[in-house]
Short mmCIF file of N, CA and C in Angstrom, two decimals:
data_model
loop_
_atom_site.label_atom_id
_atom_site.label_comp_id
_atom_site.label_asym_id
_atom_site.label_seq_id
_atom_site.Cartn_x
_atom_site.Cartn_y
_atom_site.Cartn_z
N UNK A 1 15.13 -3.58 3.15
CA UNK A 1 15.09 -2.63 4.24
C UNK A 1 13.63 -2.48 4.69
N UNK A 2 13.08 -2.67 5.78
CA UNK A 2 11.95 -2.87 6.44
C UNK A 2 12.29 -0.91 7.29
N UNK A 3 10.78 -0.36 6.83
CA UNK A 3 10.54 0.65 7.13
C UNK A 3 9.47 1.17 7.75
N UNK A 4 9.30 2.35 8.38
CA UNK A 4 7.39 2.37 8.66
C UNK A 4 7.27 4.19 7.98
N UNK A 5 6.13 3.81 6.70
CA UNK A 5 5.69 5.04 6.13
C UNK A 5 4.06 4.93 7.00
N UNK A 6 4.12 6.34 7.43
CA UNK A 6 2.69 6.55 7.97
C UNK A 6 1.88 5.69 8.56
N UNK A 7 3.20 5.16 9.55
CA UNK A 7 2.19 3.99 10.59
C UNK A 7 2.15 2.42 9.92
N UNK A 8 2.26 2.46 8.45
CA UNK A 8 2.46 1.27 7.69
C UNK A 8 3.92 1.00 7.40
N UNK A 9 3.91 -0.46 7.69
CA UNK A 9 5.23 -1.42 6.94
C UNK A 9 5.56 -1.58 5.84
N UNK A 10 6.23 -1.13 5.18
CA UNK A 10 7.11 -1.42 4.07
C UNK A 10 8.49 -2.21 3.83
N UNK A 11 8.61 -2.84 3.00
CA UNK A 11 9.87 -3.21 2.77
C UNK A 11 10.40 -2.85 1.43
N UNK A 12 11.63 -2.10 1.64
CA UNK A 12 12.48 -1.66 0.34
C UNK A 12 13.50 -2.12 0.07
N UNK A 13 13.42 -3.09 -1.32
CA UNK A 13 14.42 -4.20 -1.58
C UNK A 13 15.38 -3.82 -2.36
N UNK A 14 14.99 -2.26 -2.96
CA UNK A 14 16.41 -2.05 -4.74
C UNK A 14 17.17 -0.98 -3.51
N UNK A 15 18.43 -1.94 -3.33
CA UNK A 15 19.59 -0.74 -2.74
C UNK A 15 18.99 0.42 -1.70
N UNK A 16 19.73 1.82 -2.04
CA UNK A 16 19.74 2.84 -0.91
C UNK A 16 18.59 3.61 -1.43
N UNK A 17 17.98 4.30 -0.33
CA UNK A 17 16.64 4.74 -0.53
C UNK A 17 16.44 6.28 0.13
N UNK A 18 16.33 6.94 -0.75
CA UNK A 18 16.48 8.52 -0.47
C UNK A 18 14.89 9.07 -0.07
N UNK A 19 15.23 10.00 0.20
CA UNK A 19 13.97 10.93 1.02
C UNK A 19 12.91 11.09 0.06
N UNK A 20 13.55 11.41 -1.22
CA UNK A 20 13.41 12.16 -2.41
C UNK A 20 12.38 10.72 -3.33
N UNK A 21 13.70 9.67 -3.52
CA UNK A 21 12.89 8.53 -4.10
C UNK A 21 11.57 7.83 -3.70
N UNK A 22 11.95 7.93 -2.10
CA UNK A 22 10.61 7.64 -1.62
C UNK A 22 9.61 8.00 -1.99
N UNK A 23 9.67 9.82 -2.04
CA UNK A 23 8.25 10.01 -2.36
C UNK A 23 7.97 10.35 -3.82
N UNK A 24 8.96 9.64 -4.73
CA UNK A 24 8.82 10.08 -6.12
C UNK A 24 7.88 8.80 -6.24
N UNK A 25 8.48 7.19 -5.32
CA UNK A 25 7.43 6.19 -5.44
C UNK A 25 6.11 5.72 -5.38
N UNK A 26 5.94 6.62 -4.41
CA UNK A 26 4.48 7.07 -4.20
C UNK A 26 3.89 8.30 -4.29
N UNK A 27 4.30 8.78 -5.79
CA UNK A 27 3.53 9.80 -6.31
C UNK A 27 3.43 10.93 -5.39
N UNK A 28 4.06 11.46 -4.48
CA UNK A 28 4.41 12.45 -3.37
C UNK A 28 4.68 13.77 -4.39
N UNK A 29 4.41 14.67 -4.92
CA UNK A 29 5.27 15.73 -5.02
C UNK A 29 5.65 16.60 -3.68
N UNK A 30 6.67 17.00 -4.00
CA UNK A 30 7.30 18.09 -2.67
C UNK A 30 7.33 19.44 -2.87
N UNK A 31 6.14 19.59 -3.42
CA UNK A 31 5.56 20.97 -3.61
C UNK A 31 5.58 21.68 -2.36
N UNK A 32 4.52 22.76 -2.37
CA UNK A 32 4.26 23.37 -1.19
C UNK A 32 3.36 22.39 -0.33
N UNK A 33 3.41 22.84 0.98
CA UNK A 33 2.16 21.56 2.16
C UNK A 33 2.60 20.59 2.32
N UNK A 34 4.26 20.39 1.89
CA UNK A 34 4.63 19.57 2.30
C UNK A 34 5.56 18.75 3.33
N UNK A 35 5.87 18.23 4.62
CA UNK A 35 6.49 18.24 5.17
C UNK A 35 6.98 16.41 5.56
N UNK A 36 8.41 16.13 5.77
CA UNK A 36 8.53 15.06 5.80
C UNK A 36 9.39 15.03 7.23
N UNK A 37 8.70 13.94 8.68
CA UNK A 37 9.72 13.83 9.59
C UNK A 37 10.26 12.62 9.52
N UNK A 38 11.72 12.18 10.00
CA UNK A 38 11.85 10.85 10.31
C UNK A 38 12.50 10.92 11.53
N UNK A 39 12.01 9.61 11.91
CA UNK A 39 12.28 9.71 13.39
C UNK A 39 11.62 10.82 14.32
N UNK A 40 10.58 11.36 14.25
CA UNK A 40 10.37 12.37 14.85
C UNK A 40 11.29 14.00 14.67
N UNK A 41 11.82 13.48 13.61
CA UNK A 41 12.71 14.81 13.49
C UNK A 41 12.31 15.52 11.89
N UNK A 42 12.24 16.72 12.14
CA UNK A 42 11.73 17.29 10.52
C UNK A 42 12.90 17.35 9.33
N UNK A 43 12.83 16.57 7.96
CA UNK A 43 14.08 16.84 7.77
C UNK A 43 13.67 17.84 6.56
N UNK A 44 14.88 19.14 6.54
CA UNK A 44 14.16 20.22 5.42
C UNK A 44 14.14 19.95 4.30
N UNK A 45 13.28 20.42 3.23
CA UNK A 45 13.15 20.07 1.76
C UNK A 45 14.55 20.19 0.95
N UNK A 46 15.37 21.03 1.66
CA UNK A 46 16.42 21.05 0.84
C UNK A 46 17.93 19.31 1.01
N UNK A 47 17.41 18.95 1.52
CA UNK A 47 17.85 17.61 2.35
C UNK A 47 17.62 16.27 1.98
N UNK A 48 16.19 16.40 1.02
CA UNK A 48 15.51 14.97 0.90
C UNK A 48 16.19 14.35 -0.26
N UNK A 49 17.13 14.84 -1.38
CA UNK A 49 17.77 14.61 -2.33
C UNK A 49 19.16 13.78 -1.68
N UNK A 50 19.65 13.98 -0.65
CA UNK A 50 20.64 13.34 -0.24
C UNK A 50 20.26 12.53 0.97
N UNK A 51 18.95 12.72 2.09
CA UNK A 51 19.14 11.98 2.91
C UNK A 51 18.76 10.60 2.66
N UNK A 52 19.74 9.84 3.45
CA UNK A 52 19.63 8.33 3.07
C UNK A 52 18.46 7.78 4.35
N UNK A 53 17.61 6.90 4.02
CA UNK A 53 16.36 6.28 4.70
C UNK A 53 17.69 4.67 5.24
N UNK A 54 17.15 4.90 6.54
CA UNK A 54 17.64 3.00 7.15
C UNK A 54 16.82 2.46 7.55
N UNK A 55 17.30 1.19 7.74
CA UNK A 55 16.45 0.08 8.32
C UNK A 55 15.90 1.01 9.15
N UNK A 56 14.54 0.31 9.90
CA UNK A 56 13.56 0.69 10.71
C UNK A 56 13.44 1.92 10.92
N UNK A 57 13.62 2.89 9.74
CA UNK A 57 13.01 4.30 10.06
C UNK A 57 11.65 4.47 10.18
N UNK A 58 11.23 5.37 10.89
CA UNK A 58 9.88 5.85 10.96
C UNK A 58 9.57 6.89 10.35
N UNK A 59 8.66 7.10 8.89
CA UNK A 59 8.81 8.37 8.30
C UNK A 59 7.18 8.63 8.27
N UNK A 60 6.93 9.77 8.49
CA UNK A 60 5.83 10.49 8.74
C UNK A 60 5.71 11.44 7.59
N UNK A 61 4.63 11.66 6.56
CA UNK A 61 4.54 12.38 5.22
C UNK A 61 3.30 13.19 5.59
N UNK A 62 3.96 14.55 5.77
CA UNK A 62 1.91 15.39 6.15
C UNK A 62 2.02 16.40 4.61
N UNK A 63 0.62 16.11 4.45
CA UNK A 63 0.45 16.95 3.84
C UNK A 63 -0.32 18.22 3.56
N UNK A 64 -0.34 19.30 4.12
CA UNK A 64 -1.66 20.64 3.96
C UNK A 64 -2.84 20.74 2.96
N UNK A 65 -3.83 20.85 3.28
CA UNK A 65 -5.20 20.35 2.54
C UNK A 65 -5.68 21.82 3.09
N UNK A 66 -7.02 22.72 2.46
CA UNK A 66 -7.27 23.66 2.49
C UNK A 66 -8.97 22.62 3.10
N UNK A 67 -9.32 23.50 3.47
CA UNK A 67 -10.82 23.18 4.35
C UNK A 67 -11.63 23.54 5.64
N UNK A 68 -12.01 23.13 6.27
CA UNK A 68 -12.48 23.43 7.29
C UNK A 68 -13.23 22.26 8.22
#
């Protein structure tokens, strides 16, 4: 499954690929500051355990940083 995380290409080859797994793969916690859209759409934290990722999604990972 060919994807785009944060502007970058990925391809995800083991089976179905959750919101959740995604960002367990790349060390993501879904703590607080965290927000995930796909497709331009926000999907809520309570969601990422079941939503399924497809071909050519576009997923956007922000995360809140304290600073100035």
């Amino acid at each position: 499954m060919n994807i785009l995380l944060n502007g970058e290409p990925m391809v995800h080859s083991e089976g179905e690929l959750t919101l959740s797994s995604l960002l367990a793969a790349h060390l993501i916690h879904g703590g607080r500051g965290v927000a995930v859209a796909v497709n331009h759409e926000v999907i809520p934290k309570s969601q990422w355990d079941v939503f399924q990722l497809k071909e050519n999604d576009n997923i956007l990972i922000i995360k809140a940083t304290q600073g100035g």
